Short mmCIF file of C-alpha atoms in Angstrom, two decimals:
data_model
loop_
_atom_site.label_atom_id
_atom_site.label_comp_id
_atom_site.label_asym_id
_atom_site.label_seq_id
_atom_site.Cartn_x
_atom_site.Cartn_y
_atom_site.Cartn_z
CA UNK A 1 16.08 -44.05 -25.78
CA UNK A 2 19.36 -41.81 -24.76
CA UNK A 3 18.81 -40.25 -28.23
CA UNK A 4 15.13 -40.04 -27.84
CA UNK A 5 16.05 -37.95 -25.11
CA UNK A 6 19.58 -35.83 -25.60
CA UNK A 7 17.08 -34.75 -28.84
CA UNK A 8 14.07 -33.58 -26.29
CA UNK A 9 16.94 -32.07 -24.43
CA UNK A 10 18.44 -29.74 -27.37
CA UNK A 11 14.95 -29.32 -28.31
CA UNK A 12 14.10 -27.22 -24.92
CA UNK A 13 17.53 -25.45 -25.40
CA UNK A 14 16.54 -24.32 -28.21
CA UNK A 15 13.24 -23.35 -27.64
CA UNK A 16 14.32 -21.92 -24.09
CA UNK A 17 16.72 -19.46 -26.13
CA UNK A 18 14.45 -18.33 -28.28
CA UNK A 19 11.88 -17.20 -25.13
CA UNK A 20 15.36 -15.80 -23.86
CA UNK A 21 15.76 -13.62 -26.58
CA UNK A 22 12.14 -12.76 -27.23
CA UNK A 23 12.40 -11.24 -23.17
CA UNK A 24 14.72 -8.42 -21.90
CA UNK A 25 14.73 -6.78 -18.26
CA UNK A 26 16.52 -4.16 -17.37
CA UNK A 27 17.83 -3.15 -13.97
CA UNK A 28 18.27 1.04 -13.48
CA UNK A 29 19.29 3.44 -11.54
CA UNK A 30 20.11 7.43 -10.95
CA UNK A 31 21.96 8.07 -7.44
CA UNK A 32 21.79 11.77 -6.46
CA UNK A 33 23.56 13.20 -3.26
CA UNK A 34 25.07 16.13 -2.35
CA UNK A 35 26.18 19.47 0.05
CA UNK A 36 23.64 21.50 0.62
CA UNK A 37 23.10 25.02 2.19
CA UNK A 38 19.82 26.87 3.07
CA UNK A 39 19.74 30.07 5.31
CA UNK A 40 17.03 31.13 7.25
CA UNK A 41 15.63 27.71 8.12
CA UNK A 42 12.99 27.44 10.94
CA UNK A 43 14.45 25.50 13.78
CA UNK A 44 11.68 24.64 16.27
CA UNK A 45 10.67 28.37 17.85
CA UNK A 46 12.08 31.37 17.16
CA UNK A 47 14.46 33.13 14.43
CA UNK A 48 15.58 30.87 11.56
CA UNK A 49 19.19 29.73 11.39
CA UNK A 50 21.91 28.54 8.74
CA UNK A 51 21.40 24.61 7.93
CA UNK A 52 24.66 22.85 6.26
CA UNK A 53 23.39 19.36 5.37
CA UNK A 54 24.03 15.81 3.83
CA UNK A 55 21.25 16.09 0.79
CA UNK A 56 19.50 13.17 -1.64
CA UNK A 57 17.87 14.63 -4.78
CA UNK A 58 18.32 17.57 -4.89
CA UNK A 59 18.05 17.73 -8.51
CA UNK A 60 16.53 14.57 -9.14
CA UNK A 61 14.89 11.61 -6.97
CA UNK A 62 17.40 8.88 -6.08
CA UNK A 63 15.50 5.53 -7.58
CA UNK A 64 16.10 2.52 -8.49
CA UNK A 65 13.93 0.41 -11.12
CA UNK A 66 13.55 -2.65 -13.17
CA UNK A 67 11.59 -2.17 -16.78
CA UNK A 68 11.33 -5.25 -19.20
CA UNK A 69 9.00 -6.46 -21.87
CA UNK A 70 8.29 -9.78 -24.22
CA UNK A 71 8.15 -9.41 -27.59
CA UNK A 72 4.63 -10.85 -28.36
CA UNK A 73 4.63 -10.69 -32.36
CA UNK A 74 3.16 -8.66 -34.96
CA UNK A 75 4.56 -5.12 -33.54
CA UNK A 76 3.10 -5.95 -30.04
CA UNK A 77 5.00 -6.70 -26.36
CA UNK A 78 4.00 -7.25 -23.37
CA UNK A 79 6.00 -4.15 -20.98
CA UNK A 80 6.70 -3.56 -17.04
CA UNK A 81 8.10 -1.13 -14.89
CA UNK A 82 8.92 -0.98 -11.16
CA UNK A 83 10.68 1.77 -9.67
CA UNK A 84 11.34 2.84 -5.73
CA UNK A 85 12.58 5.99 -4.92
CA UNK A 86 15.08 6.07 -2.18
CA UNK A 87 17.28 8.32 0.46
CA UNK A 88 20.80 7.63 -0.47
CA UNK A 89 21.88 9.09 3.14
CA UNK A 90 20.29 6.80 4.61
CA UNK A 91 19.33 4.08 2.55
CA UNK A 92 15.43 4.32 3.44
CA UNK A 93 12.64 4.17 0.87
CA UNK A 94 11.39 7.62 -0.11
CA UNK A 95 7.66 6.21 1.54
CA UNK A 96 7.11 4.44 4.25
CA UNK A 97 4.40 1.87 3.15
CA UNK A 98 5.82 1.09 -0.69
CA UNK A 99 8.40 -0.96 -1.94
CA UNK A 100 7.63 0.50 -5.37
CA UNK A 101 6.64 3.99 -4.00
CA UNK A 102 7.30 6.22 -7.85
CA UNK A 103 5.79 3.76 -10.39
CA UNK A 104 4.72 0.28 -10.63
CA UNK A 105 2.40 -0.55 -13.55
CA UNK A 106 2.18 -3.60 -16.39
CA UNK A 107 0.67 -3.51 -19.75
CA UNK A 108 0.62 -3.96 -23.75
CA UNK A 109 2.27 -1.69 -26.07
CA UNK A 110 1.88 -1.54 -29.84
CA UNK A 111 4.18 0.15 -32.16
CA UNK A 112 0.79 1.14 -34.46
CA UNK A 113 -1.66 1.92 -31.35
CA UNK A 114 0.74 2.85 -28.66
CA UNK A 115 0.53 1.59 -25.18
CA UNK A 116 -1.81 0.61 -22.72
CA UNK A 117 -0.64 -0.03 -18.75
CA UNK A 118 -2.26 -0.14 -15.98
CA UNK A 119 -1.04 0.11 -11.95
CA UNK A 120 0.83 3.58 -10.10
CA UNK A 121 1.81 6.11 -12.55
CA UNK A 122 2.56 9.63 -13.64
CA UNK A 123 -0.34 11.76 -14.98
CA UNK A 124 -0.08 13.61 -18.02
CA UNK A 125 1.56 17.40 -16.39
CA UNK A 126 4.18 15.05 -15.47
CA UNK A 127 4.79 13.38 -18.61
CA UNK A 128 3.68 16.35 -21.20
CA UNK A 129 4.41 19.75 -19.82
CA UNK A 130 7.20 18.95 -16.96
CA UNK A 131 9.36 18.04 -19.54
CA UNK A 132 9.54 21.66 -20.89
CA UNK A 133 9.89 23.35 -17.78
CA UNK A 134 13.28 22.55 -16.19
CA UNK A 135 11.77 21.75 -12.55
CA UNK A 136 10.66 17.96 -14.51
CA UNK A 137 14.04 17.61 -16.24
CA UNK A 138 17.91 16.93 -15.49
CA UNK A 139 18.77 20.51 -16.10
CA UNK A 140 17.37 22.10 -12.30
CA UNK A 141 14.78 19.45 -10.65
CA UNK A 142 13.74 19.50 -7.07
CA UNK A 143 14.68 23.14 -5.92
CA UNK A 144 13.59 24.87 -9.46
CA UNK A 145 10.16 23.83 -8.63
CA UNK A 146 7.24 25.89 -8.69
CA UNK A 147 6.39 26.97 -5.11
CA UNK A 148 5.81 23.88 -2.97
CA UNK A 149 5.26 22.15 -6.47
CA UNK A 150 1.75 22.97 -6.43
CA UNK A 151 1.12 21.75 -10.08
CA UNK A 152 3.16 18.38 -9.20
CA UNK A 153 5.15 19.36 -12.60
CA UNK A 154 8.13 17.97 -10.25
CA UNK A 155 6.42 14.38 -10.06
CA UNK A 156 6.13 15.06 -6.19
CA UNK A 157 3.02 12.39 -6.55
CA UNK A 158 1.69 9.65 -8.66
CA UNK A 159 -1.74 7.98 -9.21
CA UNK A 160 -2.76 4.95 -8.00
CA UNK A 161 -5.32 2.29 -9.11
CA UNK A 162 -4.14 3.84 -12.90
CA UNK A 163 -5.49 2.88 -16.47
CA UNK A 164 -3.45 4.99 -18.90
CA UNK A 165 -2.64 4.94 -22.38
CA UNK A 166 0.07 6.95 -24.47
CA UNK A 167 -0.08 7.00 -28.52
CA UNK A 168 2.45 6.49 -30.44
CA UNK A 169 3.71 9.48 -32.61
CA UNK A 170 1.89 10.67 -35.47
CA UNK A 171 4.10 13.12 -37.53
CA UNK A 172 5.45 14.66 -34.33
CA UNK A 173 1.88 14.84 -32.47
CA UNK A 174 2.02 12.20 -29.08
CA UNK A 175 -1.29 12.43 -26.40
CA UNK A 176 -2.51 10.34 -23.78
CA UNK A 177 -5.18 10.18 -20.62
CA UNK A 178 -4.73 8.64 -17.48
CA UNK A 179 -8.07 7.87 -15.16
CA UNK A 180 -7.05 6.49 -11.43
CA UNK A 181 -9.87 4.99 -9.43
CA UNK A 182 -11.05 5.31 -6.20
CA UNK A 183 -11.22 1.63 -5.48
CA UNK A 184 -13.77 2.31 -2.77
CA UNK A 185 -17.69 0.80 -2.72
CA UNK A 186 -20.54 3.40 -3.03
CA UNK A 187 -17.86 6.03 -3.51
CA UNK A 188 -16.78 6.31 -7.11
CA UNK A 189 -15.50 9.99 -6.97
CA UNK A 190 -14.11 9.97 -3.37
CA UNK A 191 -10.27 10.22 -3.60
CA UNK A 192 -10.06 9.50 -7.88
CA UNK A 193 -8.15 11.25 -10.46
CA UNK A 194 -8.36 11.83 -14.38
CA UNK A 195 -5.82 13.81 -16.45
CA UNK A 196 -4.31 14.02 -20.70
CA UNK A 197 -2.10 15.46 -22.24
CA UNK A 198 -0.36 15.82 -25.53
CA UNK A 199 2.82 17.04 -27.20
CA UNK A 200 3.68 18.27 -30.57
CA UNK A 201 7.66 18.29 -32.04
CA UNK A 202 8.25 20.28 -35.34
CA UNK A 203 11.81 20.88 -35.83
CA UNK A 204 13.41 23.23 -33.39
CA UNK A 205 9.95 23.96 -31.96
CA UNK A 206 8.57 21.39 -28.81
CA UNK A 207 4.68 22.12 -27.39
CA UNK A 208 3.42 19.98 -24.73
CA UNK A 209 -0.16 21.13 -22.60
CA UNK A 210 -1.41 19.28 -19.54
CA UNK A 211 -4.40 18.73 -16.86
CA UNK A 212 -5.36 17.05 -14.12
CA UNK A 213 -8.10 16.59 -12.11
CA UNK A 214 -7.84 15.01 -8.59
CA UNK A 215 -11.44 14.57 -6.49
CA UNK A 216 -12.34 13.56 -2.94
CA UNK A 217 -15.26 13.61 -0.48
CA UNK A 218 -13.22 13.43 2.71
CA UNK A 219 -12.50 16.58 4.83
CA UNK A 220 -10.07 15.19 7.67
CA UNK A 221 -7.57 12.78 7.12
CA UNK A 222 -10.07 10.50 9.21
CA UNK A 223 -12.18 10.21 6.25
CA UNK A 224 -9.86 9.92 3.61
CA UNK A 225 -10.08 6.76 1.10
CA UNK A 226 -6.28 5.43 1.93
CA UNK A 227 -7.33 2.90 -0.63
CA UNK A 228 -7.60 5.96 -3.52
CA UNK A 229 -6.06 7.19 -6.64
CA UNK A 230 -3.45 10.09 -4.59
CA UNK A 231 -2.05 8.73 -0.81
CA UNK A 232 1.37 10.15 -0.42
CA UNK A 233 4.05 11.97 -1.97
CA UNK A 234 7.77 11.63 -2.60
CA UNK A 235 8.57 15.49 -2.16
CA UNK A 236 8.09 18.22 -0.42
CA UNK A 237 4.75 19.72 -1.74
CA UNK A 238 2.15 21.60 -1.07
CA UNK A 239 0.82 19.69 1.81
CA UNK A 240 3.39 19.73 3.67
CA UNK A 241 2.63 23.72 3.96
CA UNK A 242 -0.72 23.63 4.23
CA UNK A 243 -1.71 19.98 6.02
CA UNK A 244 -0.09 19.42 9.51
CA UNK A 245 -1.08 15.78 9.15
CA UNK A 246 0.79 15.31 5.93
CA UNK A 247 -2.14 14.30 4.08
CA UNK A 248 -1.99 15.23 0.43
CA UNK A 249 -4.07 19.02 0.13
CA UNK A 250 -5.49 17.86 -3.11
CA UNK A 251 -7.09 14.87 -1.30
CA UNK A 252 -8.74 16.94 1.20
CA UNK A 253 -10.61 19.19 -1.27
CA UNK A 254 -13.77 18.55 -2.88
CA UNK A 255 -11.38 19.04 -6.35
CA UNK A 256 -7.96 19.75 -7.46
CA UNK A 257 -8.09 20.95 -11.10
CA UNK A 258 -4.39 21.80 -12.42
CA UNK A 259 -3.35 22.06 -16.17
CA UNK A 260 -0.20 23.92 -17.99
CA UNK A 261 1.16 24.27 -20.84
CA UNK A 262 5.30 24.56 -21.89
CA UNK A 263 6.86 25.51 -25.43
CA UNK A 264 10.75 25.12 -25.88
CA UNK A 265 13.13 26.09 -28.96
CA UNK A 266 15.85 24.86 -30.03
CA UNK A 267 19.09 26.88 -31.61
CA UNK A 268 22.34 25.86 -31.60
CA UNK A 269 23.08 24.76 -28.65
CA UNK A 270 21.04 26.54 -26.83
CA UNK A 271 17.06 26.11 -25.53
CA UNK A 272 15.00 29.04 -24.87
CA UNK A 273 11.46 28.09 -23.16
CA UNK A 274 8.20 29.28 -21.31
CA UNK A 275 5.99 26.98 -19.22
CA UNK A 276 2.48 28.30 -17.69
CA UNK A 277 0.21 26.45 -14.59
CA UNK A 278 -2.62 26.89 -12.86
CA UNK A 279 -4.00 24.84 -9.74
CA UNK A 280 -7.31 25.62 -8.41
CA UNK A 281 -7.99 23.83 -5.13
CA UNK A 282 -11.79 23.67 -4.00
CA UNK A 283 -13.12 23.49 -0.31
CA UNK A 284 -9.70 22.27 1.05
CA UNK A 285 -9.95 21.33 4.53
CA UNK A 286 -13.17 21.47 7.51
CA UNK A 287 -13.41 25.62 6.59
CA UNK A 288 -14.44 25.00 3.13
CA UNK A 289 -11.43 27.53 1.74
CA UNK A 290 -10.41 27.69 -1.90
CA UNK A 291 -7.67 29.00 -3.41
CA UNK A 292 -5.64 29.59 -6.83
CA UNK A 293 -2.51 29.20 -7.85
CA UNK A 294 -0.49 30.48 -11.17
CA UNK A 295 3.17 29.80 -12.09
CA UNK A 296 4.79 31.54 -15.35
CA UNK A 297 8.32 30.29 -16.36
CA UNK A 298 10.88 31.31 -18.41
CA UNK A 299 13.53 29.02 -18.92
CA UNK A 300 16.90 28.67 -20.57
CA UNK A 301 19.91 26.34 -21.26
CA UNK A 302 23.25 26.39 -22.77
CA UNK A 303 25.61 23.85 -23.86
CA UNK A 304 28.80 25.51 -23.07
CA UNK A 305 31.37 22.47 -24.79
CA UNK A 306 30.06 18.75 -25.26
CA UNK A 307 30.78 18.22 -21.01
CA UNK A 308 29.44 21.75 -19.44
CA UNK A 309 26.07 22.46 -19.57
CA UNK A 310 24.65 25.74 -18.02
CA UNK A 311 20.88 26.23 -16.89
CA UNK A 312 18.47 29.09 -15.32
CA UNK A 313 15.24 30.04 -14.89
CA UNK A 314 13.38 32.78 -13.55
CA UNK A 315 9.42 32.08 -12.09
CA UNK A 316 7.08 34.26 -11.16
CA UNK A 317 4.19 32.94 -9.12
CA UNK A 318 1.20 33.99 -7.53
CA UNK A 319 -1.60 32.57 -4.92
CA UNK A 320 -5.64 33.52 -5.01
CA UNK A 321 -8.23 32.92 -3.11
CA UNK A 322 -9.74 32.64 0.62
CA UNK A 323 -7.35 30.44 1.16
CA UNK A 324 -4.49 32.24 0.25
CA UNK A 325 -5.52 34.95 2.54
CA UNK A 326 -4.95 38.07 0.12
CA UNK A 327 -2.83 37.55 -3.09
CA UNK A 328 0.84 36.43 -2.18
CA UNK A 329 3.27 36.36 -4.89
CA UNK A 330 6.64 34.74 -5.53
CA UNK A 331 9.59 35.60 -7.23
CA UNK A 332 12.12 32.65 -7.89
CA UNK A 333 15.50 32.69 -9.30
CA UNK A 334 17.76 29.38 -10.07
CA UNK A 335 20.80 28.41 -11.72
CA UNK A 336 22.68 25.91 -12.51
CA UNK A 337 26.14 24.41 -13.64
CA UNK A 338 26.47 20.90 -14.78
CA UNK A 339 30.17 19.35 -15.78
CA UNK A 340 29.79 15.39 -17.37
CA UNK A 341 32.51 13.03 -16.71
CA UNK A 342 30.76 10.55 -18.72
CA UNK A 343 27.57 10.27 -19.89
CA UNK A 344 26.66 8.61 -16.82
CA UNK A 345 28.46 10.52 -14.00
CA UNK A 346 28.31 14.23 -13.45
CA UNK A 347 29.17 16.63 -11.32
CA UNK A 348 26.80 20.03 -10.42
CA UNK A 349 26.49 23.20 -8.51
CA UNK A 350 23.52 24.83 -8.39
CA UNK A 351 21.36 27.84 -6.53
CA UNK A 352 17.78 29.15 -5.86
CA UNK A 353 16.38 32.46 -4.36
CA UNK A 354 12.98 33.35 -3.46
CA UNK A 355 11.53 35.43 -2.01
CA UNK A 356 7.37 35.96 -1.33
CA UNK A 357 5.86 39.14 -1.18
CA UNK A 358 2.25 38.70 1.52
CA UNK A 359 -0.58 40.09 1.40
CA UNK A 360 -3.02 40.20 4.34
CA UNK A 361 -2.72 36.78 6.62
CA UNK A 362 -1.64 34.62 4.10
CA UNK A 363 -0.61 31.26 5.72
CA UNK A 364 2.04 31.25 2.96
CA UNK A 365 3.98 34.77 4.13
CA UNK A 366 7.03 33.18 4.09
CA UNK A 367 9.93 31.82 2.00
CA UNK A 368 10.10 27.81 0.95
CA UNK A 369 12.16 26.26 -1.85
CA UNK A 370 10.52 23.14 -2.89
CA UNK A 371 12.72 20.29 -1.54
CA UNK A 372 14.46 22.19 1.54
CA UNK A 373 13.41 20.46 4.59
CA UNK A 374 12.42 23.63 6.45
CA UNK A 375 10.80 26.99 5.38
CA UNK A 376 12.58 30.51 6.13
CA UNK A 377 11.70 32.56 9.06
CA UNK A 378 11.40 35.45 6.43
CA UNK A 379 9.99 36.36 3.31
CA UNK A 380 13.32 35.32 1.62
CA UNK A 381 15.41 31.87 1.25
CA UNK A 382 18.66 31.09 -0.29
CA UNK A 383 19.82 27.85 -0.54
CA UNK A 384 23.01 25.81 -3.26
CA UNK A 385 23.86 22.46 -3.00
CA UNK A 386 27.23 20.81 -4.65
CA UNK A 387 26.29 17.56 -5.72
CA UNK A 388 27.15 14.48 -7.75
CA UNK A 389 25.15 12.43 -10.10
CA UNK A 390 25.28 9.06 -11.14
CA UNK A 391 23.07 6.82 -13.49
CA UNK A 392 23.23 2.92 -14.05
#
């Protein structure tokens, strides 16, 4: 009998090590804080004033995460992620009402059919065109974005209630679609969201194009579908211009339709790129307004030795529309200096100026780098931030 069972017993060790090794989960991290300065901030009433400040992210969000998968056989796994996005001043989650507020999703993925997940997740201008533009990557983030990150190329949102599936690569050509429901009875359309993508590598040369399409039927924040594909955001965006209440803009309109393209090219050590957008927002708020926006980039980056890397980019923007009261138009200049310590720590300094040229009333006649937490009192902002970086 005790051999009967120490035999059972190496038996379920055994067996237990192989499910061990079959599984992996992975915990991860990127910690961003930082000095910041900003002139020309609004303060209550009045003229606008110097702000020194404590910052988190201001190149990327601060998140945490934990991604794992089981190997399932025959090329196939079983895959998670669940990430939270967090204030490292203060410790609090980035939103209120999620514990896994950037992306929380489960699926299948194939190394012949590519992957299948479903839950909160990017759409495809995050995952296609951001990369190309240097507002999505490691190389400028929250303040290079374009003007209140109107085509959410800085990941300012994700989609809830999310089926989305990503090929695998076919001779350098990836694409995927992502369709977030409603989740709401007798309203299919009212607060949903659809978008692809796709990206082709050749060599030096990297092409990625983008869209996204977000609908709703509610026109307060009273009738919006809380329940929906878009609730909140993680950065300052375009609502937080245009939508006292907070409410996502893109939500409030009858549609949102946003899509971009980005090429890049490599030489050397050095990448040379162009990124395009346009958002077209339709009967936004109770006046029924509509307005346009377009974003052209032009981006560069250097590898200076193996530990400095320098970065800058120059975007031009411009708004459309009855909403946008006339045709204002941006000008935006950022740069960027990044020393490595490791390939895990680093240590930046970076810059932005804008200024926005009005036209008519425009409600958008003044300054705002995405990511500062106050807009100028003039048509021009300057703000740099020292910062250091960590990833685990």
């Amino acid at each position: 009998m005790k051999k009967v069972l120490i035999t059972g017993a190496a038996a379920l060790t055994t067996l237990a090590g192989v499910a061990h090794a079959q599984s992996s989960i992975t915990l991860y991290g990127l910690i961003d804080a930082g000095l910041s300065y900003t002139n020309n901030q609004i303060a209550g009433t009045g003229s606008g004033h110097s702000n020194w400040e404590m910052t988190s992210g201001a190149v990327q969000y601060s998140r945490w995460g934990l991604r794992g998968g089981e190997d399932l056989g025959a090329g196939l796994k079983a895959i998670f992620t669940l990430e939270s996005g967090f204030n490292v001043n203060n410790g609090q989650y980035s939103s209120n009402n999620r514990i896994f507020n950037r992306q929380a999703y489960v699926g299948l993925s194939s190394r012949d059919y590519g992957a299948l997940t479903l839950g909160r997740q990017t759409d495809s201008m995050v995952d296609f065109v951001a990369p190309l533009s240097l507002t999505g990557t490691e190389f400028g983030g929250t303040h290079f974005a374009h003007p209140l990150d109107n085509d959410n190329l800085n990941d300012s949102f994700q989609i809830n209630n999310s089926v989305k599936y990503q090929s695998p690569a076919f001779g350098g050509l990836r694409f995927g679609a992502l369709y977030g429901f409603s989740n709401q009875a007798g309203s299919f359309t009212n607060n949903r969201a659809y978008s692809f993508g796709m990206s082709y590598r050749a060599g030096a040369l990297n092409f990625g194009a983008g869209y996204l399409q977000l609908n709703s039927s509610a026109r307060t924040p009273a009738q919006l579908n809380t329940n929906g594909a878009v609730t909140d955001t993680t950065g300052a965006s375009l609502q937080g211009a245009l939508s006292p209440s907070g409410v996502p803009l893109g939500v409030l309109a009858s549609s949102q339709k946003t899509f971009g393209l980005g090429v890049n090219y490599s030489f050397g050590p050095a990448v040379a790129g162009f990124v395009y957008s346009h958002s077209k927002f339709a009967q936004f708020f109770q006046g029924g307004l509509s307005g346009t926006f377009q974003n052209f980039e032009g981006n560069f980056r250097y590898a200076l030795t193996p530990s400095v890397e320098l970065a800058g980019a120059y975007t031009y923007s411009r708004a459309g529309g009855n909403g946008g009261g006339g045709i204002p138009h941006w000008n935006q200049v950022s740069a960027m200096a990044d020393y490595h310590f490791s390939l895990r720590t680093d240590v930046y300094i970076q810059g932005a100026w804008q200024r926005v040229s009005p036209s008519g009333t425009s409600p958008l006649g003044v300054a705002w780098i995405n990511g500062v937490s106050a807009p100028s009192s003039t048509t021009n902002q300057v703000q740099a931030t020292v910062g250091l970086r960590h990833r685990f």
